[in-house]
PDB file of C-alpha atoms in Angstrom:
ATOM      1  CA  MET A   1       6.829   9.325 -19.319  1.00  0.00           C
ATOM      2  CA  LEU A   2       6.102   9.688 -15.402  1.00  0.00           C
ATOM      3  CA  ILE A   3       6.546  13.389 -15.528  1.00  0.00           C
ATOM      4  CA  ARG A   4       4.643  13.572 -18.924  1.00  0.00           C
ATOM      5  CA  GLU A   5       1.562  11.494 -17.395  1.00  0.00           C
ATOM      6  CA  ILE A   6       1.339  13.788 -14.760  1.00  0.00           C
ATOM      7  CA  ALA A   7       1.536  16.578 -17.067  1.00  0.00           C
ATOM      8  CA  ARG A   8      -1.386  15.138 -19.350  1.00  0.00           C
ATOM      9  CA  THR A   9      -3.627  13.763 -16.063  1.00  0.00           C
ATOM     10  CA  GLU A  10      -6.262  16.074 -14.484  1.00  0.00           C
ATOM     11  CA  GLY A  11      -6.310  16.515 -10.618  1.00  0.00           C
ATOM     12  CA  ALA A  12      -2.345  15.653 -10.583  1.00  0.00           C
ATOM     13  CA  SER A  13       0.933  18.483 -10.267  1.00  0.00           C
ATOM     14  CA  LEU A  14       4.622  17.621 -10.222  1.00  0.00           C
ATOM     15  CA  ALA A  15       5.546  18.477  -6.996  1.00  0.00           C
ATOM     16  CA  GLY A  16       9.559  17.099  -6.400  1.00  0.00           C
ATOM     17  CA  ALA A  17      11.747  15.328  -8.604  1.00  0.00           C
ATOM     18  CA  LEU A  18      14.051  12.564  -6.373  1.00  0.00           C
ATOM     19  CA  GLU A  19      17.558  10.580  -7.781  1.00  0.00           C
ATOM     20  CA  GLY A  20      20.478   9.282  -6.147  1.00  0.00           C
ATOM     21  CA  PRO A  21      23.159  10.694  -4.661  1.00  0.00           C
ATOM     22  CA  GLY A  22      26.100  11.321  -7.683  1.00  0.00           C
ATOM     23  CA  SER A  23      23.122  11.244 -10.515  1.00  0.00           C
ATOM     24  CA  ASN A  24      24.215  13.379 -13.580  1.00  0.00           C
ATOM     25  CA  ALA A  25      20.586  15.217 -13.228  1.00  0.00           C
ATOM     26  CA  LEU A  26      21.057  16.947  -9.775  1.00  0.00           C
ATOM     27  CA  GLY A  27      20.682  20.573 -10.103  1.00  0.00           C
ATOM     28  CA  THR A  28      18.611  20.483 -13.198  1.00  0.00           C
ATOM     29  CA  GLU A  29      14.831  20.952 -14.048  1.00  0.00           C
ATOM     30  CA  THR A  30      12.214  18.607 -15.205  1.00  0.00           C
ATOM     31  CA  GLY A  31       8.348  19.152 -15.682  1.00  0.00           C
ATOM     32  CA  GLY A  32       9.082  22.747 -13.687  1.00  0.00           C
ATOM     33  CA  VAL A  33      10.416  21.218 -10.648  1.00  0.00           C
ATOM     34  CA  LYS A  34      14.597  21.091  -9.708  1.00  0.00           C
ATOM     35  CA  ILE A  35      16.151  17.257  -9.565  1.00  0.00           C
ATOM     36  CA  THR A  36      17.262  16.623  -5.759  1.00  0.00           C
ATOM     37  CA  ALA A  37      18.681  14.054  -3.548  1.00  0.00           C
ATOM     38  CA  ASP A  38      17.248  15.522  -0.565  1.00  0.00           C
ATOM     39  CA  THR A  39      14.276  13.613  -0.223  1.00  0.00           C
ATOM     40  CA  ALA A  40      12.812  15.813   2.438  1.00  0.00           C
ATOM     41  CA  ILE A  41      13.098  18.647   0.194  1.00  0.00           C
ATOM     42  CA  ALA A  42      11.699  16.797  -2.557  1.00  0.00           C
ATOM     43  CA  ILE A  43       8.715  15.734  -0.936  1.00  0.00           C
ATOM     44  CA  GLY A  44       7.905  18.598   1.010  1.00  0.00           C
ATOM     45  CA  ALA A  45       4.947  20.000  -0.500  1.00  0.00           C
ATOM     46  CA  ALA A  46       3.512  16.295  -2.053  1.00  0.00           C
ATOM     47  CA  ASN A  47       0.778  14.285  -1.672  1.00  0.00           C
ATOM     48  CA  VAL A  48       2.116  11.203  -2.592  1.00  0.00           C
ATOM     49  CA  LEU A  49       5.329   9.686  -3.994  1.00  0.00           C
ATOM     50  CA  ILE A  50       5.482   7.116  -6.577  1.00  0.00           C
ATOM     51  CA  ASP A  51       8.812   5.400  -5.918  1.00  0.00           C
ATOM     52  CA  PHE A  52      10.446   3.218  -9.247  1.00  0.00           C
ATOM     53  CA  THR A  53      13.808   2.760  -7.744  1.00  0.00           C
ATOM     54  CA  VAL A  54      15.783   0.788  -5.461  1.00  0.00           C
ATOM     55  CA  PRO A  55      15.354  -1.820  -2.045  1.00  0.00           C
ATOM     56  CA  ALA A  56      17.390   0.691   0.130  1.00  0.00           C
ATOM     57  CA  ALA A  57      16.134   3.445  -1.241  1.00  0.00           C
ATOM     58  CA  THR A  58      12.577   2.540  -1.182  1.00  0.00           C
ATOM     59  CA  VAL A  59      12.942   1.912   2.315  1.00  0.00           C
ATOM     60  CA  ALA A  60      14.373   4.921   2.990  1.00  0.00           C
ATOM     61  CA  HIS A  61      11.651   6.755   0.785  1.00  0.00           C
ATOM     62  CA  ALA A  62       9.180   5.030   3.219  1.00  0.00           C
ATOM     63  CA  LYS A  63      10.025   5.716   6.342  1.00  0.00           C
ATOM     64  CA  ALA A  64      10.521  10.026   5.315  1.00  0.00           C
ATOM     65  CA  CYS A  65       7.076   9.338   4.011  1.00  0.00           C
ATOM     66  CA  ALA A  66       5.986   7.474   6.858  1.00  0.00           C
ATOM     67  CA  ASP A  67       7.671  10.749   9.011  1.00  0.00           C
ATOM     68  CA  LYS A  68       5.980  13.103   6.710  1.00  0.00           C
ATOM     69  CA  GLY A  69       2.312  11.644   6.664  1.00  0.00           C
ATOM     70  CA  VAL A  70       3.170  11.289   2.575  1.00  0.00           C
ATOM     71  CA  SER A  71       1.710   8.561   0.629  1.00  0.00           C
ATOM     72  CA  MET A  72       3.131   6.397  -1.092  1.00  0.00           C
ATOM     73  CA  VAL A  73       2.562   4.532  -4.672  1.00  0.00           C
ATOM     74  CA  ILE A  74       5.480   1.756  -4.727  1.00  0.00           C
ATOM     75  CA  GLY A  75       6.850  -0.184  -7.899  1.00  0.00           C
ATOM     76  CA  THR A  76      10.249  -1.708  -6.273  1.00  0.00           C
ATOM     77  CA  THR A  77      10.963  -5.224  -6.365  1.00  0.00           C
ATOM     78  CA  GLY A  78      13.192  -7.477  -5.077  1.00  0.00           C
ATOM     79  CA  LEU A  79      13.050  -6.578  -1.440  1.00  0.00           C
ATOM     80  CA  ASP A  80      14.330  -8.715   0.993  1.00  0.00           C
ATOM     81  CA  PRO A  81      11.968 -10.231   4.277  1.00  0.00           C
ATOM     82  CA  GLU A  82      13.248  -6.815   6.840  1.00  0.00           C
ATOM     83  CA  GLN A  83      12.973  -4.622   3.700  1.00  0.00           C
ATOM     84  CA  THR A  84       9.041  -5.824   3.591  1.00  0.00           C
ATOM     85  CA  ALA A  85       8.924  -5.662   6.932  1.00  0.00           C
ATOM     86  CA  ALA A  86      10.182  -2.076   6.854  1.00  0.00           C
ATOM     87  CA  ILE A  87       7.716  -1.001   3.875  1.00  0.00           C
ATOM     88  CA  HIS A  88       4.339  -2.633   6.502  1.00  0.00           C
ATOM     89  CA  ALA A  89       5.844  -0.837   8.985  1.00  0.00           C
ATOM     90  CA  ALA A  90       5.492   2.778   7.320  1.00  0.00           C
ATOM     91  CA  ALA A  91       2.105   1.562   6.082  1.00  0.00           C
ATOM     92  CA  LYS A  92       0.164   1.759   9.373  1.00  0.00           C
ATOM     93  CA  LYS A  93       1.167   5.431   9.513  1.00  0.00           C
ATOM     94  CA  VAL A  94       0.696   6.366   5.686  1.00  0.00           C
ATOM     95  CA  PRO A  95      -1.441   4.836   3.249  1.00  0.00           C
ATOM     96  CA  ILE A  96       0.870   2.711   0.475  1.00  0.00           C
ATOM     97  CA  MET A  97      -0.161   1.137  -3.243  1.00  0.00           C
ATOM     98  CA  TRP A  98       2.837  -1.528  -3.545  1.00  0.00           C
ATOM     99  CA  ALA A  99       2.088  -3.464  -6.968  1.00  0.00           C
ATOM    100  CA  ALA A 100       4.810  -5.519  -8.391  1.00  0.00           C
ATOM    101  CA  ASN A 101       3.664  -3.922 -11.655  1.00  0.00           C
ATOM    102  CA  MET A 102       1.018  -0.944 -12.451  1.00  0.00           C
ATOM    103  CA  SER A 103       0.513  -2.029 -15.609  1.00  0.00           C
ATOM    104  CA  LEU A 104      -3.497  -1.832 -15.964  1.00  0.00           C
ATOM    105  CA  GLY A 105      -3.535  -4.902 -18.650  1.00  0.00           C
ATOM    106  CA  VAL A 106      -0.982  -7.502 -16.596  1.00  0.00           C
ATOM    107  CA  ASN A 107      -3.508  -6.327 -13.327  1.00  0.00           C
ATOM    108  CA  ILE A 108      -6.179  -7.505 -15.271  1.00  0.00           C
ATOM    109  CA  LEU A 109      -3.862 -10.247 -16.306  1.00  0.00           C
ATOM    110  CA  LEU A 110      -3.324 -11.029 -12.512  1.00  0.00           C
ATOM    111  CA  ALA A 111      -7.079 -11.228 -11.553  1.00  0.00           C
ATOM    112  CA  LEU A 112      -7.626 -14.037 -14.962  1.00  0.00           C
ATOM    113  CA  VAL A 113      -5.278 -16.277 -13.674  1.00  0.00           C
ATOM    114  CA  GLU A 114      -6.152 -16.359 -10.064  1.00  0.00           C
ATOM    115  CA  LYS A 115      -9.997 -16.840 -11.335  1.00  0.00           C
ATOM    116  CA  THR A 116      -8.302 -19.797 -14.020  1.00  0.00           C
ATOM    117  CA  ALA A 117      -6.359 -21.389 -11.583  1.00  0.00           C
ATOM    118  CA  SER A 118      -9.095 -21.938  -9.192  1.00  0.00           C
ATOM    119  CA  MET A 119     -11.244 -23.416 -12.302  1.00  0.00           C
ATOM    120  CA  LEU A 120      -8.582 -26.246 -13.189  1.00  0.00           C
ATOM    121  CA  ASP A 121      -7.512 -29.391 -10.155  1.00  0.00           C
ATOM    122  CA  PRO A 122      -3.580 -29.169  -9.909  1.00  0.00           C
ATOM    123  CA  ALA A 123      -3.345 -32.142 -12.552  1.00  0.00           C
ATOM    124  CA  TYR A 124      -2.929 -28.932 -14.834  1.00  0.00           C
ATOM    125  CA  ASP A 125       0.791 -27.750 -14.500  1.00  0.00           C
ATOM    126  CA  ILE A 126       1.431 -24.238 -14.065  1.00  0.00           C
ATOM    127  CA  GLU A 127       4.715 -22.541 -15.594  1.00  0.00           C
ATOM    128  CA  VAL A 128       5.576 -19.001 -15.509  1.00  0.00           C
ATOM    129  CA  LEU A 129       7.895 -18.048 -18.091  1.00  0.00           C
ATOM    130  CA  GLU A 130       9.477 -14.705 -18.753  1.00  0.00           C
ATOM    131  CA  MET A 131      12.457 -13.192 -20.446  1.00  0.00           C
ATOM    132  CA  HIS A 132      14.101  -9.894 -20.058  1.00  0.00           C
ATOM    133  CA  HIS A 133      16.385  -6.784 -21.624  1.00  0.00           C
ATOM    134  CA  ARG A 134      19.811  -7.368 -19.719  1.00  0.00           C
ATOM    135  CA  HIS A 135      19.534  -4.463 -17.246  1.00  0.00           C
ATOM    136  CA  LYS A 136      16.836  -6.395 -15.239  1.00  0.00           C
ATOM    137  CA  ILE A 137      18.224  -7.239 -12.190  1.00  0.00           C
ATOM    138  CA  ASP A 138      15.962  -9.575 -10.237  1.00  0.00           C
ATOM    139  CA  ALA A 139      14.608 -13.225 -11.398  1.00  0.00           C
ATOM    140  CA  PRO A 140      12.051 -14.220 -11.541  1.00  0.00           C
ATOM    141  CA  SER A 141      11.101 -10.867 -11.541  1.00  0.00           C
ATOM    142  CA  GLY A 142       8.379  -9.393  -9.599  1.00  0.00           C
ATOM    143  CA  THR A 143       5.771  -9.607 -11.856  1.00  0.00           C
ATOM    144  CA  ALA A 144       6.930 -13.108 -12.827  1.00  0.00           C
ATOM    145  CA  LEU A 145       6.401 -13.607  -8.942  1.00  0.00           C
ATOM    146  CA  ALA A 146       2.963 -12.348  -8.672  1.00  0.00           C
ATOM    147  CA  LEU A 147       1.411 -13.925 -11.357  1.00  0.00           C
ATOM    148  CA  GLY A 148       2.673 -17.430  -9.268  1.00  0.00           C
ATOM    149  CA  ARG A 149       0.783 -15.987  -6.273  1.00  0.00           C
ATOM    150  CA  ALA A 150      -2.362 -15.105  -8.453  1.00  0.00           C
ATOM    151  CA  ALA A 151      -2.099 -18.769  -9.651  1.00  0.00           C
ATOM    152  CA  ALA A 152      -1.439 -19.566  -6.040  1.00  0.00           C
ATOM    153  CA  ALA A 153      -4.383 -17.981  -4.435  1.00  0.00           C
ATOM    154  CA  GLY A 154      -6.554 -19.500  -7.439  1.00  0.00           C
ATOM    155  CA  ARG A 155      -5.901 -22.593  -5.667  1.00  0.00           C
ATOM    156  CA  GLN A 156      -5.468 -21.270  -2.086  1.00  0.00           C
ATOM    157  CA  VAL A 157      -1.836 -22.835  -1.595  1.00  0.00           C
ATOM    158  CA  LYS A 158       1.416 -20.228  -1.096  1.00  0.00           C
ATOM    159  CA  LEU A 159       3.616 -19.931  -3.484  1.00  0.00           C
ATOM    160  CA  GLU A 160       6.779 -20.573  -1.507  1.00  0.00           C
ATOM    161  CA  GLU A 161       4.796 -23.984  -0.349  1.00  0.00           C
ATOM    162  CA  VAL A 162       4.739 -24.851  -4.387  1.00  0.00           C
ATOM    163  CA  TRP A 163       6.915 -23.339  -6.387  1.00  0.00           C
ATOM    164  CA  ARG A 164       9.944 -24.180  -7.848  1.00  0.00           C
ATOM    165  CA  LYS A 165      12.596 -21.414  -9.115  1.00  0.00           C
ATOM    166  CA  SER A 166      15.023 -23.102 -11.244  1.00  0.00           C
ATOM    167  CA  ARG A 167      15.266 -27.041 -12.020  1.00  0.00           C
ATOM    168  CA  ASP A 168      19.013 -28.561 -12.715  1.00  0.00           C
ATOM    169  CA  GLY A 169      20.360 -32.078 -13.346  1.00  0.00           C
ATOM    170  CA  HIS A 170      17.907 -35.338 -12.490  1.00  0.00           C
ATOM    171  CA  THR A 171      15.271 -32.991 -11.286  1.00  0.00           C
ATOM    172  CA  GLY A 172      12.677 -36.530 -10.755  1.00  0.00           C
ATOM    173  CA  ALA A 173       9.183 -36.352 -11.640  1.00  0.00           C
ATOM    174  CA  ARG A 174       7.247 -32.774 -11.651  1.00  0.00           C
ATOM    175  CA  PRO A 175       5.032 -33.335  -8.642  1.00  0.00           C
ATOM    176  CA  ALA A 176       1.671 -32.140  -8.464  1.00  0.00           C
ATOM    177  CA  GLY A 177       0.276 -28.865  -7.811  1.00  0.00           C
ATOM    178  CA  GLU A 178       3.898 -27.136  -8.812  1.00  0.00           C
ATOM    179  CA  ILE A 179       3.843 -23.560 -10.018  1.00  0.00           C
ATOM    180  CA  GLY A 180       7.294 -23.554 -11.618  1.00  0.00           C
ATOM    181  CA  PHE A 181       9.612 -20.358 -13.213  1.00  0.00           C
ATOM    182  CA  ALA A 182      12.065 -20.155 -15.843  1.00  0.00           C
ATOM    183  CA  THR A 183      13.788 -16.765 -16.213  1.00  0.00           C
ATOM    184  CA  PHE A 184      15.264 -17.512 -19.991  1.00  0.00           C
ATOM    185  CA  ALA A 185      18.818 -16.597 -20.395  1.00  0.00           C
ATOM    186  CA  ARG A 186      18.535 -14.194 -23.302  1.00  0.00           C
ATOM    187  CA  ARG A 187      17.983 -11.065 -21.211  1.00  0.00           C
ATOM    188  CA  ARG A 188      19.636  -8.760 -23.650  1.00  0.00           C
ATOM    189  CA  GLY A 189      18.786  -5.853 -25.496  1.00  0.00           C
ATOM    190  CA  SER A 190      16.574  -3.641 -23.978  1.00  0.00           C
ATOM    191  CA  GLY A 191      13.238  -3.628 -25.275  1.00  0.00           C
ATOM    192  CA  ARG A 192       9.873  -4.847 -23.292  1.00  0.00           C
ATOM    193  CA  ALA A 193       9.705  -7.445 -20.985  1.00  0.00           C
ATOM    194  CA  HIS A 194       7.401  -9.955 -22.023  1.00  0.00           C
ATOM    195  CA  ARG A 195       5.860 -12.887 -19.878  1.00  0.00           C
ATOM    196  CA  ASP A 196       3.967 -15.956 -20.529  1.00  0.00           C
ATOM    197  CA  VAL A 197       1.913 -17.927 -18.520  1.00  0.00           C
ATOM    198  CA  ARG A 198       1.208 -21.642 -19.188  1.00  0.00           C
ATOM    199  CA  ARG A 199      -1.527 -23.800 -17.491  1.00  0.00           C
ATOM    200  CA  ARG A 200      -1.252 -27.237 -19.377  1.00  0.00           C
ATOM    201  CA  ARG A 201      -2.560 -30.588 -19.497  1.00  0.00           C
ATOM    202  CA  ARG A 202       0.132 -31.420 -22.170  1.00  0.00           C
ATOM    203  CA  THR A 203      -1.684 -28.291 -24.049  1.00  0.00           C
ATOM    204  CA  ALA A 204      -0.312 -24.533 -25.441  1.00  0.00           C
ATOM    205  CA  GLY A 205      -1.023 -21.728 -22.578  1.00  0.00           C
ATOM    206  CA  THR A 206      -1.688 -18.493 -22.857  1.00  0.00           C
ATOM    207  CA  GLN A 207       0.129 -15.297 -24.703  1.00  0.00           C
ATOM    208  CA  PRO A 208       2.943 -13.549 -23.482  1.00  0.00           C
ATOM    209  CA  PRO A 209       1.852 -10.117 -22.226  1.00  0.00           C
ATOM    210  CA  ARG A 210       2.853  -7.443 -23.763  1.00  0.00           C
ATOM    211  CA  VAL A 211       3.652  -4.756 -21.829  1.00  0.00           C
ATOM    212  CA  GLN A 212       3.497  -1.118 -23.130  1.00  0.00           C
ATOM    213  CA  PRO A 213       5.815   1.382 -20.599  1.00  0.00           C
ATOM    214  CA  ARG A 214       3.278   4.435 -20.477  1.00  0.00           C
ATOM    215  CA  ASP A 215       0.851   1.667 -19.063  1.00  0.00           C
ATOM    216  CA  LEU A 216       2.629   1.648 -16.151  1.00  0.00           C
ATOM    217  CA  CYS A 217       2.811   5.161 -15.847  1.00  0.00           C
ATOM    218  CA  LEU A 218      -0.911   5.428 -16.639  1.00  0.00           C
ATOM    219  CA  GLY A 219      -1.667   2.905 -13.971  1.00  0.00           C
ATOM    220  CA  ALA A 220       0.964   4.330 -11.393  1.00  0.00           C
ATOM    221  CA  VAL A 221      -0.951   8.092 -11.333  1.00  0.00           C
ATOM    222  CA  ARG A 222      -4.015   6.368 -11.435  1.00  0.00           C
ATOM    223  CA  ALA A 223      -3.266   4.567  -8.341  1.00  0.00           C
ATOM    224  CA  ALA A 224      -1.673   7.865  -6.847  1.00  0.00           C
ATOM    225  CA  LEU A 225      -4.968  10.061  -6.893  1.00  0.00           C
ATOM    226  CA  TRP A 226      -6.433   6.686  -6.044  1.00  0.00           C
ATOM    227  CA  LEU A 227      -4.598   6.969  -2.928  1.00  0.00           C
ATOM    228  CA  LYS A 228      -6.381  10.680  -1.740  1.00  0.00           C
ATOM    229  CA  GLY A 229      -8.644  10.502   1.800  1.00  0.00           C
ATOM    230  CA  LYS A 230      -7.400   6.648   1.948  1.00  0.00           C
ATOM    231  CA  LYS A 231      -6.906   5.346   5.378  1.00  0.00           C
ATOM    232  CA  PRO A 232      -3.333   4.280   6.483  1.00  0.00           C
ATOM    233  CA  GLY A 233      -2.691   0.841   5.776  1.00  0.00           C
ATOM    234  CA  LEU A 234      -1.474  -1.367   2.612  1.00  0.00           C
ATOM    235  CA  TYR A 235      -3.019  -1.627  -1.088  1.00  0.00           C
ATOM    236  CA  GLY A 236      -2.670  -3.408  -4.209  1.00  0.00           C
ATOM    237  CA  MET A 237      -3.413  -2.516  -7.726  1.00  0.00           C
ATOM    238  CA  LYS A 238      -6.441  -4.718  -7.350  1.00  0.00           C
ATOM    239  CA  ASP A 239      -7.768  -2.508  -5.034  1.00  0.00           C
ATOM    240  CA  VAL A 240      -7.180   0.803  -7.728  1.00  0.00           C
ATOM    241  CA  LEU A 241      -8.953  -0.981 -10.065  1.00  0.00           C
ATOM    242  CA  GLY A 242     -11.101  -2.373  -8.169  1.00  0.00           C
ATOM    243  CA  LEU A 243     -11.023  -6.204  -9.220  1.00  0.00           C
TER     244      LEU A 243
END
């Protein structure tokens, strides 16, 4: 879908395609280029690398891009502190746009969540509920955490100081200002993910956003074009969209 989005986007063209070692796709062609496991070959003629992989691969790609002067769009989540620091180090050499979710709709939602949280006092509970397909490997997901960070930013607090990622047994009364996360056990099937951010004073919350895959690809390609001419640094979709 990314390749199709690149093909239909004015000013964008596919320069290479990268897969992991052992992939059955290696050596085949897609979008007019041959799929390779060699990062140097894949980015050799590229201005930007769009990376939706896994943390270890993303870190390796970021180092290669930093060494070659290639910008990067990252959609990978679940990085640990050491891996995150590696991305920050690469961003000192090249511009990197890193977002938990490239969806234009979700990023507008993030801005709305931050704004709404800033208008409500801590007496309103905030809970991020999500349900994913069975192949999702991190919980809470990067998008759920991004929604929590947006709410925390609206309240001018650090998410890590107020979050509750799980509840079990007799947990006691909920403290004021807590931001909770709940990932449903129904991680089944292969459909789209949806999330529900609830801010309540014993009232209902927002409707869950349903993310269309093409919306993600559109956002990623838009971010790649936006990086042209940008100085080294770490950017987000808020920068791309001017939010």
